[in-house]
GROMACS .gro file of C-alpha atoms in nm:
model
  444
    1MET     CA    1   0.148   2.424  -3.139
    2LEU     CA    2  -0.159   2.335  -2.900
    3LYS     CA    3   0.036   2.012  -2.759
    4GLU     CA    4   0.336   2.255  -2.651
    5LEU     CA    5   0.053   2.496  -2.469
    6TRP     CA    6  -0.159   2.252  -2.270
    7ASN     CA    7  -0.093   2.180  -1.914
    8ASP     CA    8   0.213   2.344  -1.883
    9ALA     CA    9   0.170   2.424  -1.501
   10ALA     CA   10  -0.013   2.340  -1.192
   11GLY     CA   11  -0.412   2.405  -1.280
   12GLY     CA   12  -0.349   2.377  -1.671
   13PHE     CA   13  -0.606   2.173  -1.863
   14HIS     CA   14  -0.552   1.814  -2.026
   15PRO     CA   15  -0.747   1.770  -2.319
   16ALA     CA   16  -0.846   1.410  -2.181
   17SER     CA   17  -1.017   1.597  -1.934
   18ALA     CA   18  -1.284   1.731  -2.150
   19PRO     CA   19  -1.545   1.450  -2.104
   20ASP     CA   20  -1.547   1.544  -1.746
   21PHE     CA   21  -1.724   1.877  -1.820
   22LEU     CA   22  -1.996   1.735  -2.066
   23PRO     CA   23  -2.364   1.877  -2.018
   24GLU     CA   24  -2.577   1.613  -1.843
   25ALA     CA   25  -2.784   1.560  -2.136
   26ALA     CA   26  -2.496   1.486  -2.382
   27LEU     CA   27  -2.336   1.232  -2.136
   28LYS     CA   28  -2.684   1.047  -2.073
   29GLU     CA   29  -2.667   1.039  -2.476
   30VAL     CA   30  -2.330   0.861  -2.485
   31GLN     CA   31  -2.419   0.647  -2.225
   32LEU     CA   32  -2.731   0.482  -2.365
   33ARG     CA   33  -2.582   0.446  -2.717
   34ARG     CA   34  -2.260   0.259  -2.516
   35LEU     CA   35  -2.499   0.088  -2.280
   36ARG     CA   36  -2.719  -0.067  -2.563
   37ALA     CA   37  -2.390  -0.178  -2.740
   38VAL     CA   38  -2.239  -0.331  -2.470
   39VAL     CA   39  -2.557  -0.538  -2.358
   40GLN     CA   40  -2.563  -0.662  -2.727
   41ARG     CA   41  -2.193  -0.755  -2.702
   42ALA     CA   42  -2.276  -0.940  -2.390
   43TYR     CA   43  -2.562  -1.119  -2.513
   44ASP     CA   44  -2.387  -1.208  -2.834
   45ASN     CA   45  -2.049  -1.345  -2.688
   46VAL     CA   46  -2.104  -1.485  -2.327
   47ALA     CA   47  -2.308  -1.765  -2.298
   48LEU     CA   48  -2.385  -1.691  -1.909
   49PHE     CA   49  -2.511  -1.347  -1.991
   50GLN     CA   50  -2.723  -1.487  -2.270
   51GLU     CA   51  -2.877  -1.786  -2.056
   52ARG     CA   52  -2.964  -1.529  -1.781
   53LEU     CA   53  -3.174  -1.267  -2.027
   54ARG     CA   54  -3.351  -1.552  -2.178
   55GLU     CA   55  -3.458  -1.673  -1.812
   56ARG     CA   56  -3.611  -1.309  -1.786
   57ASP     CA   57  -3.732  -1.334  -2.127
   58LEU     CA   58  -3.528  -1.035  -2.229
   59THR     CA   59  -3.301  -0.927  -2.529
   60PRO     CA   60  -3.074  -0.663  -2.602
   61ALA     CA   61  -3.378  -0.497  -2.766
   62ALA     CA   62  -3.535  -0.430  -2.407
   63ILE     CA   63  -3.280  -0.149  -2.339
   64GLU     CA   64  -3.457   0.161  -2.446
   65SER     CA   65  -3.364   0.415  -2.187
   66LEU     CA   66  -3.079   0.425  -1.900
   67GLN     CA   67  -3.342   0.314  -1.635
   68ASP     CA   68  -3.387  -0.029  -1.837
   69ILE     CA   69  -3.082  -0.102  -1.674
   70ARG     CA   70  -3.259  -0.219  -1.377
   71HIS     CA   71  -3.413  -0.526  -1.565
   72LEU     CA   72  -3.072  -0.654  -1.641
   73PRO     CA   73  -2.912  -0.937  -1.410
   74PHE     CA   74  -2.650  -0.888  -1.157
   75THR     CA   75  -2.300  -1.012  -1.202
   76VAL     CA   76  -2.142  -1.097  -0.892
   77LYS     CA   77  -1.780  -1.223  -0.807
   78ALA     CA   78  -1.881  -1.605  -0.780
   79ASP     CA   79  -1.942  -1.550  -1.173
   80LEU     CA   80  -1.626  -1.490  -1.242
   81ARG     CA   81  -1.482  -1.753  -1.047
   82ASP     CA   82  -1.735  -2.041  -1.161
   83THR     CA   83  -1.626  -1.958  -1.522
   84TYR     CA   84  -1.267  -1.950  -1.450
   85PRO     CA   85  -1.025  -1.867  -1.647
   86PHE     CA   86  -1.192  -1.735  -1.970
   87GLY     CA   87  -1.563  -1.796  -1.955
   88LEU     CA   88  -1.669  -1.443  -1.933
   89PHE     CA   89  -1.473  -1.288  -2.220
   90ALA     CA   90  -1.651  -1.135  -2.491
   91SER     CA   91  -1.316  -1.127  -2.728
   92PRO     CA   92  -1.150  -1.414  -2.879
   93MET     CA   93  -0.804  -1.462  -2.745
   94SER     CA   94  -0.686  -1.328  -3.077
   95GLU     CA   95  -0.790  -1.003  -3.002
   96VAL     CA   96  -0.682  -1.001  -2.616
   97VAL     CA   97  -0.351  -0.808  -2.571
   98ARG     CA   98  -0.318  -0.866  -2.205
   99LEU     CA   99  -0.437  -1.061  -1.908
  100HIS     CA  100  -0.446  -0.971  -1.498
  101ALA     CA  101  -0.543  -1.131  -1.238
  102SER     CA  102  -0.646  -1.077  -0.848
  103SER     CA  103  -0.439  -1.287  -0.607
  104GLY     CA  104  -0.676  -1.570  -0.534
  105THR     CA  105  -0.642  -1.593  -0.167
  106THR     CA  106  -1.012  -1.679  -0.121
  107GLY     CA  107  -1.006  -1.938  -0.412
  108LYS     CA  108  -0.920  -1.913  -0.760
  109PRO     CA  109  -0.808  -1.597  -0.911
  110ILE     CA  110  -1.023  -1.342  -1.092
  111VAL     CA  111  -0.929  -1.322  -1.439
  112VAL     CA  112  -0.972  -0.994  -1.638
  113ALA     CA  113  -0.882  -0.968  -2.012
  114TYR     CA  114  -0.831  -0.649  -2.229
  115THR     CA  115  -0.809  -0.551  -2.587
  116ARG     CA  116  -0.593  -0.330  -2.682
  117GLU     CA  117  -0.899  -0.073  -2.728
  118ASP     CA  118  -0.959  -0.149  -2.360
  119ILE     CA  119  -0.601  -0.037  -2.305
  120GLU     CA  120  -0.645   0.284  -2.454
  121VAL     CA  121  -0.977   0.353  -2.243
  122TRP     CA  122  -0.744   0.278  -1.924
  123SER     CA  123  -0.471   0.487  -2.020
  124GLU     CA  124  -0.728   0.764  -2.110
  125VAL     CA  125  -0.926   0.723  -1.766
  126MET     CA  126  -0.649   0.719  -1.556
  127ALA     CA  127  -0.506   1.041  -1.727
  128ARG     CA  128  -0.818   1.200  -1.612
  129THR     CA  129  -0.797   1.066  -1.306
  130LEU     CA  130  -0.463   1.203  -1.222
  131ALA     CA  131  -0.524   1.551  -1.388
  132CYS     CA  132  -0.829   1.526  -1.119
  133CYS     CA  133  -0.568   1.487  -0.863
  134SER     CA  134  -0.381   1.796  -1.001
  135LEU     CA  135  -0.112   1.628  -1.171
  136HIS     CA  136   0.016   1.775  -1.452
  137ARG     CA  137   0.290   1.750  -1.759
  138GLY     CA  138   0.649   1.794  -1.594
  139ASP     CA  139   0.558   1.628  -1.264
  140ILE     CA  140   0.775   1.343  -1.174
  141VAL     CA  141   0.569   1.037  -1.035
  142GLN     CA  142   0.694   0.734  -0.837
  143ASN     CA  143   0.446   0.443  -0.856
  144ALA     CA  144   0.466   0.243  -0.569
  145PHE     CA  145   0.181   0.036  -0.655
  146GLY     CA  146   0.245  -0.314  -0.721
  147TYR     CA  147   0.334  -0.431  -1.099
  148GLY     CA  148   0.250  -0.784  -1.239
  149LEU     CA  149  -0.094  -0.945  -1.240
  150PHE     CA  150  -0.229  -0.660  -0.990
  151THR     CA  151  -0.386  -0.395  -1.199
  152GLY     CA  152  -0.295  -0.099  -1.004
  153GLY     CA  153   0.076  -0.078  -1.125
  154LEU     CA  154   0.055  -0.061  -1.503
  155GLY     CA  155  -0.326   0.121  -1.491
  156ALA     CA  156  -0.142   0.388  -1.293
  157HIS     CA  157   0.175   0.378  -1.495
  158TYR     CA  158   0.039   0.443  -1.821
  159GLY     CA  159  -0.228   0.695  -1.700
  160ALA     CA  160   0.102   0.904  -1.572
  161GLU     CA  161   0.238   0.862  -1.901
  162ALA     CA  162  -0.060   0.971  -2.115
  163LEU     CA  163  -0.076   1.295  -1.895
  164GLY     CA  164   0.291   1.384  -1.994
  165ALA     CA  165   0.429   1.294  -1.633
  166THR     CA  166   0.790   1.154  -1.582
  167VAL     CA  167   0.731   0.777  -1.432
  168ILE     CA  168   0.949   0.587  -1.199
  169PRO     CA  169   0.815   0.221  -1.203
  170ILE     CA  170   0.965   0.150  -0.860
  171SER     CA  171   0.655  -0.089  -0.774
  172GLY     CA  172   0.591  -0.181  -0.384
  173GLY     CA  173   0.877  -0.251  -0.110
  174ASN     CA  174   1.185  -0.188  -0.033
  175THR     CA  175   1.086   0.104   0.155
  176GLU     CA  176   1.462   0.263   0.219
  177ARG     CA  177   1.514   0.241  -0.176
  178GLN     CA  178   1.171   0.422  -0.210
  179ILE     CA  179   1.290   0.709   0.019
  180MET     CA  180   1.625   0.743  -0.160
  181VAL     CA  181   1.438   0.790  -0.483
  182ILE     CA  182   1.193   1.040  -0.348
  183ARG     CA  183   1.467   1.246  -0.222
  184ASP     CA  184   1.716   1.215  -0.469
  185PHE     CA  185   1.496   1.240  -0.803
  186GLY     CA  186   1.288   1.537  -0.692
  187VAL     CA  187   0.964   1.335  -0.696
  188SER     CA  188   0.649   1.548  -0.684
  189ALA     CA  189   0.374   1.286  -0.710
  190LEU     CA  190   0.380   0.927  -0.526
  191PHE     CA  191   0.113   0.656  -0.583
  192SER     CA  192   0.055   0.366  -0.301
  193THR     CA  193  -0.200   0.239  -0.059
  194PRO     CA  194  -0.231   0.467   0.216
  195SER     CA  195  -0.135   0.194   0.465
  196TYR     CA  196   0.219   0.172   0.305
  197PHE     CA  197   0.281   0.579   0.255
  198THR     CA  198   0.235   0.552   0.644
  199HIS     CA  199   0.485   0.338   0.690
  200LEU     CA  200   0.750   0.479   0.432
  201VAL     CA  201   0.676   0.836   0.611
  202GLU     CA  202   0.756   0.668   0.951
  203ARG     CA  203   1.063   0.528   0.793
  204ALA     CA  204   1.190   0.826   0.645
  205GLY     CA  205   1.165   1.018   0.977
  206GLU     CA  206   1.365   0.704   1.129
  207LEU     CA  207   1.655   0.782   0.876
  208GLY     CA  208   1.631   1.147   0.956
  209ILE     CA  209   1.437   1.257   0.641
  210ASP     CA  210   1.163   1.515   0.687
  211LEU     CA  211   0.937   1.486   0.338
  212ARG     CA  212   0.773   1.805   0.408
  213GLU     CA  213   1.124   1.950   0.310
  214LEU     CA  214   1.119   1.759  -0.017
  215PRO     CA  215   0.937   1.842  -0.360
  216LEU     CA  216   0.685   1.574  -0.341
  217ARG     CA  217   0.319   1.754  -0.319
  218VAL     CA  218   0.079   1.520  -0.413
  219GLY     CA  219  -0.007   1.140  -0.282
  220VAL     CA  220  -0.253   0.958  -0.514
  221PHE     CA  221  -0.386   0.641  -0.277
  222GLY     CA  222  -0.592   0.353  -0.336
  223ALA     CA  223  -0.674  -0.027  -0.335
  224GLU     CA  224  -0.813  -0.023   0.022
  225PRO     CA  225  -1.042   0.189   0.268
  226TRP     CA  226  -0.899   0.493   0.433
  227SER     CA  227  -1.051   0.751   0.660
  228ASP     CA  228  -1.045   1.126   0.649
  229GLY     CA  229  -0.849   1.089   1.004
  230MET     CA  230  -0.574   0.919   0.805
  231ARG     CA  231  -0.588   1.168   0.548
  232SER     CA  232  -0.509   1.442   0.795
  233HIS     CA  233  -0.225   1.209   0.962
  234ILE     CA  234  -0.057   1.173   0.614
  235GLU     CA  235  -0.120   1.524   0.516
  236ALA     CA  236   0.024   1.660   0.830
  237ALA     CA  237   0.332   1.417   0.827
  238ALA     CA  238   0.437   1.445   0.483
  239GLY     CA  239   0.322   1.822   0.395
  240ILE     CA  240   0.141   1.675   0.091
  241SER     CA  241  -0.206   1.725  -0.070
  242ALA     CA  242  -0.369   1.329  -0.026
  243PHE     CA  243  -0.627   1.219  -0.291
  244ASP     CA  244  -0.813   0.909  -0.280
  245ILE     CA  245  -0.868   0.729  -0.626
  246TYR     CA  246  -1.111   0.405  -0.671
  247GLY     CA  247  -1.133   0.087  -0.928
  248LEU     CA  248  -1.144  -0.253  -0.899
  249SER     CA  249  -0.966  -0.528  -1.123
  250GLU     CA  250  -1.335  -0.658  -1.253
  251ILE     CA  251  -1.431  -0.319  -1.354
  252ILE     CA  252  -1.056  -0.208  -1.535
  253GLY     CA  253  -0.839  -0.161  -1.226
  254PRO     CA  254  -0.788   0.174  -1.098
  255GLY     CA  255  -0.945   0.479  -1.303
  256VAL     CA  256  -1.295   0.409  -1.210
  257ALA     CA  257  -1.381   0.717  -0.982
  258SER     CA  258  -1.136   1.007  -0.860
  259GLU     CA  259  -1.127   1.284  -0.596
  260CYS     CA  260  -1.065   1.643  -0.707
  261PRO     CA  261  -0.944   1.939  -0.499
  262GLU     CA  262  -1.284   2.006  -0.367
  263HIS     CA  263  -1.235   1.664  -0.173
  264HIS     CA  264  -1.603   1.599  -0.136
  265GLY     CA  265  -1.673   1.263  -0.306
  266LEU     CA  266  -1.475   1.104  -0.608
  267HIS     CA  267  -1.609   1.171  -0.987
  268VAL     CA  268  -1.709   0.865  -1.144
  269PHE     CA  269  -1.604   0.828  -1.504
  270GLU     CA  270  -1.980   0.758  -1.589
  271ASP     CA  271  -1.921   0.783  -1.973
  272HIS     CA  272  -1.746   0.478  -1.953
  273PHE     CA  273  -1.872   0.306  -1.626
  274TYR     CA  274  -2.252   0.366  -1.494
  275PRO     CA  275  -2.299   0.345  -1.139
  276GLU     CA  276  -2.625   0.244  -0.959
  277ILE     CA  277  -2.688   0.226  -0.580
  278ILE     CA  278  -2.910  -0.076  -0.475
  279ASP     CA  279  -3.031  -0.171  -0.118
  280PRO     CA  280  -2.777  -0.447  -0.038
  281GLU     CA  281  -3.045  -0.680   0.101
  282THR     CA  282  -3.333  -0.647  -0.179
  283GLY     CA  283  -3.113  -0.573  -0.471
  284GLU     CA  284  -3.368  -0.282  -0.563
  285PRO     CA  285  -3.238   0.057  -0.689
  286LEU     CA  286  -3.190   0.335  -0.442
  287PRO     CA  287  -3.207   0.730  -0.534
  288ASP     CA  288  -2.940   0.965  -0.542
  289GLY     CA  289  -2.822   1.048  -0.188
  290GLU     CA  290  -2.931   0.715  -0.052
  291GLU     CA  291  -2.628   0.487   0.106
  292GLY     CA  292  -2.619   0.141  -0.046
  293GLU     CA  293  -2.438  -0.074  -0.219
  294LEU     CA  294  -2.242   0.045  -0.537
  295VAL     CA  295  -2.330  -0.153  -0.862
  296LEU     CA  296  -2.114  -0.072  -1.209
  297THR     CA  297  -2.168  -0.130  -1.532
  298THR     CA  298  -1.881  -0.092  -1.806
  299LEU     CA  299  -1.988   0.089  -2.098
  300SER     CA  300  -1.722   0.063  -2.338
  301LYS     CA  301  -1.529  -0.272  -2.227
  302GLN     CA  302  -1.458  -0.504  -2.504
  303ALA     CA  303  -1.278  -0.803  -2.395
  304MET     CA  304  -1.489  -0.842  -2.058
  305PRO     CA  305  -1.749  -0.669  -2.045
  306MET     CA  306  -1.914  -0.616  -1.667
  307ILE     CA  307  -2.322  -0.574  -1.644
  308ARG     CA  308  -2.437  -0.468  -1.319
  309TYR     CA  309  -2.124  -0.573  -1.126
  310ARG     CA  310  -2.181  -0.550  -0.745
  311THR     CA  311  -1.881  -0.442  -0.595
  312ARG     CA  312  -2.002  -0.456  -0.259
  313ASP     CA  313  -1.861  -0.118  -0.158
  314ILE     CA  314  -2.109   0.091   0.040
  315THR     CA  315  -2.150   0.425  -0.071
  316ALA     CA  316  -2.380   0.709  -0.182
  317ILE     CA  317  -2.412   0.932  -0.520
  318ILE     CA  318  -2.397   1.280  -0.491
  319HIS     CA  319  -2.563   1.470  -0.778
  320GLU     CA  320  -2.518   1.825  -0.684
  321ARG     CA  321  -2.233   1.994  -0.943
  322CYS     CA  322  -1.893   2.032  -0.780
  323GLY     CA  323  -1.700   2.305  -0.731
  324CYS     CA  324  -1.443   2.202  -0.945
  325GLY     CA  325  -1.696   2.264  -1.253
  326ARG     CA  326  -1.707   1.855  -1.334
  327SER     CA  327  -2.054   1.756  -1.427
  328LEU     CA  328  -1.991   1.379  -1.340
  329ARG     CA  329  -2.153   1.277  -1.040
  330ARG     CA  330  -1.950   1.182  -0.742
  331ILE     CA  331  -1.962   0.887  -0.488
  332GLN     CA  332  -1.905   0.903  -0.133
  333ARG     CA  333  -1.535   0.795  -0.026
  334ILE     CA  334  -1.595   0.400   0.001
  335GLY     CA  335  -1.555   0.372   0.414
  336ARG     CA  336  -1.652   0.016   0.405
  337ARG     CA  337  -1.764  -0.278   0.223
  338SER     CA  338  -2.071  -0.517   0.285
  339ASP     CA  339  -1.807  -0.794   0.286
  340ASP     CA  340  -1.616  -0.631   0.557
  341MET     CA  341  -1.858  -0.678   0.825
  342ILE     CA  342  -1.768  -0.811   1.155
  343ILE     CA  343  -2.083  -0.895   1.404
  344ILE     CA  344  -1.997  -0.883   1.761
  345ARG     CA  345  -2.273  -0.950   2.004
  346GLY     CA  346  -2.506  -0.866   1.734
  347VAL     CA  347  -2.351  -0.515   1.669
  348ASN     CA  348  -2.214  -0.465   1.298
  349ILE     CA  349  -1.861  -0.333   1.317
  350PHE     CA  350  -1.641  -0.211   1.010
  351PRO     CA  351  -1.245  -0.160   1.044
  352SER     CA  352  -1.291   0.194   0.912
  353GLN     CA  353  -1.474   0.254   1.229
  354VAL     CA  354  -1.191   0.167   1.454
  355GLU     CA  355  -0.983   0.342   1.258
  356ALA     CA  356  -1.149   0.673   1.268
  357ALA     CA  357  -1.202   0.628   1.665
  358LEU     CA  358  -0.821   0.588   1.685
  359LEU     CA  359  -0.695   0.870   1.492
  360ALA     CA  360  -0.895   1.074   1.729
  361VAL     CA  361  -0.701   1.021   2.025
  362GLU     CA  362  -0.357   1.218   2.013
  363GLY     CA  363  -0.074   0.997   2.064
  364THR     CA  364  -0.211   0.684   1.905
  365LEU     CA  365  -0.031   0.578   1.546
  366PRO     CA  366  -0.259   0.476   1.245
  367HIS     CA  367  -0.137   0.144   1.269
  368TYR     CA  368  -0.369  -0.102   1.445
  369ARG     CA  369  -0.518  -0.483   1.413
  370ILE     CA  370  -0.864  -0.623   1.505
  371ILE     CA  371  -0.804  -0.967   1.686
  372LEU     CA  372  -1.132  -1.201   1.672
  373GLY     CA  373  -1.146  -1.478   1.914
  374ARG     CA  374  -1.410  -1.673   2.107
  375GLU     CA  375  -1.424  -1.754   2.463
  376GLN     CA  376  -1.693  -1.998   2.611
  377GLY     CA  377  -1.874  -2.009   2.282
  378LEU     CA  378  -1.860  -1.601   2.278
  379ASP     CA  379  -1.723  -1.382   2.000
  380GLN     CA  380  -1.492  -1.169   2.123
  381MET     CA  381  -1.283  -0.866   1.995
  382THR     CA  382  -0.959  -0.717   2.076
  383VAL     CA  383  -0.815  -0.388   1.918
  384GLU     CA  384  -0.417  -0.359   1.922
  385VAL     CA  385  -0.301  -0.016   1.860
  386GLU     CA  386   0.017   0.109   1.832
  387VAL     CA  387   0.107   0.452   2.035
  388THR     CA  388   0.387   0.697   2.029
  389PRO     CA  389   0.715   0.590   2.238
  390GLU     CA  390   0.620   0.926   2.444
  391VAL     CA  391   0.328   0.749   2.545
  392LEU     CA  392   0.462   0.407   2.666
  393SER     CA  393   0.795   0.605   2.833
  394ASP     CA  394   0.516   0.792   3.070
  395GLN     CA  395   0.404   0.658   3.405
  396VAL     CA  396   0.148   0.390   3.448
  397ARG     CA  397  -0.109   0.638   3.541
  398VAL     CA  398  -0.068   0.810   3.202
  399ILE     CA  399  -0.071   0.481   3.004
  400GLU     CA  400  -0.403   0.410   3.172
  401ASP     CA  401  -0.536   0.724   3.082
  402MET     CA  402  -0.447   0.697   2.737
  403ARG     CA  403  -0.620   0.337   2.714
  404GLU     CA  404  -0.939   0.448   2.863
  405ARG     CA  405  -0.944   0.745   2.637
  406ILE     CA  406  -0.913   0.508   2.329
  407ALA     CA  407  -1.122   0.263   2.484
  408GLN     CA  408  -1.417   0.538   2.528
  409ALA     CA  409  -1.360   0.686   2.153
  410ILE     CA  410  -1.410   0.320   2.013
  411GLU     CA  411  -1.714   0.259   2.230
  412ARG     CA  412  -1.878   0.600   2.105
  413ILE     CA  413  -1.836   0.470   1.782
  414LEU     CA  414  -1.900   0.133   1.781
  415GLY     CA  415  -2.154   0.135   2.068
  416ILE     CA  416  -1.961  -0.160   2.255
  417ARG     CA  417  -1.675  -0.199   2.469
  418VAL     CA  418  -1.421  -0.417   2.308
  419GLY     CA  419  -1.065  -0.536   2.457
  420LEU     CA  420  -0.790  -0.316   2.393
  421ARG     CA  421  -0.420  -0.351   2.400
  422LEU     CA  422  -0.148  -0.062   2.320
  423VAL     CA  423   0.169  -0.198   2.185
  424GLU     CA  424   0.487  -0.060   2.094
  425PRO     CA  425   0.595   0.097   1.766
  426HIS     CA  426   0.645  -0.144   1.463
  427SER     CA  427   0.477  -0.413   1.685
  428ILE     CA  428   0.224  -0.448   1.413
  429GLU     CA  429   0.364  -0.619   1.072
  430ARG     CA  430   0.321  -0.340   0.792
  431SER     CA  431   0.227  -0.418   0.455
  432GLN     CA  432   0.409  -0.361   0.103
  433GLY     CA  433   0.023  -0.370  -0.047
  434LYS     CA  434  -0.335  -0.381   0.117
  435ALA     CA  435  -0.322  -0.359   0.482
  436LYS     CA  436  -0.439  -0.696   0.644
  437ARG     CA  437  -0.670  -0.505   0.962
  438VAL     CA  438  -0.854  -0.836   1.078
  439VAL     CA  439  -0.682  -1.166   1.237
  440ASP     CA  440  -0.985  -1.394   1.261
  441GLN     CA  441  -0.890  -1.677   1.529
  442ARG     CA  442  -1.221  -1.813   1.585
  443GLY     CA  443  -1.173  -2.133   1.384
  444ASP     CA  444  -1.530  -2.256   1.216
   0.00000   0.00000   0.00000
């Protein structure tokens, strides 16, 4: 009977969300018990972790409180590549039911493994993610995250099914078919990268289809940083509520953290993923509220536990209780990564800063590209930005005024003047997945 009653309408409560409301003391008890177990598992089964603990004269018995996590060694992405493909597995292959991998564009791919219990946890946290995003049983969900070795597609798929939604596993690409399915199947929620969704909205308009007139009400977006300006653009163009979700393959895939309807940070499902913020230079822990690098420890992962994994994502922990009632701590939206940083004439620049500047100027489109070059030994940066057809059809004086307003907006945020090129709509290649924002032509 209960199964028939729960979550029948928007705002309903899904039983999987119960851990989101645990009292703090109970949550910490769960975290400590799981932390001690996962450290013991990694020590017993992962040679690299055991070696590093012995170098510090530590054993799993040293974990007596959550604060003791700071004594454990970090794990970094290079560790996964150096032990490729299976060197960090803590389960025998006979217990591994699935493998995923990164694209490997910067070297050997990152290989991650799941036991059946890991898959169940993944489905659970993704169901909690989607419930956080106001989805419920009866929603028709179009999953435009990529399937295959990428973790996004299958992670979101199983989570939506666990929630009780109807899933359309369309994957990425084939934009016109995506639009047809949204319209013909009565889709109420769509999953994709934010950059791909802006392309989809744009193409729908060219086909004479206004997404605001369709049942689509929720967009769940992840896999790349995006700004509040991009959110405003998406919500206005499609008539939806846009939610940010966070995850990474090394930890589990999507399902690590999610926005709720308050849209003030992302709740970390910290009964499964323990968050820390560290100074990216010194590695020292920082208190809640201070910005630094996010470090995550998997508390329940069996096949491939990650202990103090340095994500390179820059954020801060929000400790105050959220208006939605969840007791889970939140992280600020990920606006940049420490390894995304561009240094031009001694100034640190992140692509998300450029996006924020562009979207503040009326007449620009959310499609841009940063070109890095070198002239006479000096690094140069040029921003290409698409503008509306109306702007390009105006008089030269109007175009120059637009150029100056954009240049000033960028300079206000970056603190330096950079090159700027206004280009026609569709001049910048659209991505079916993560957007490629930076083109580095500097060579060695």
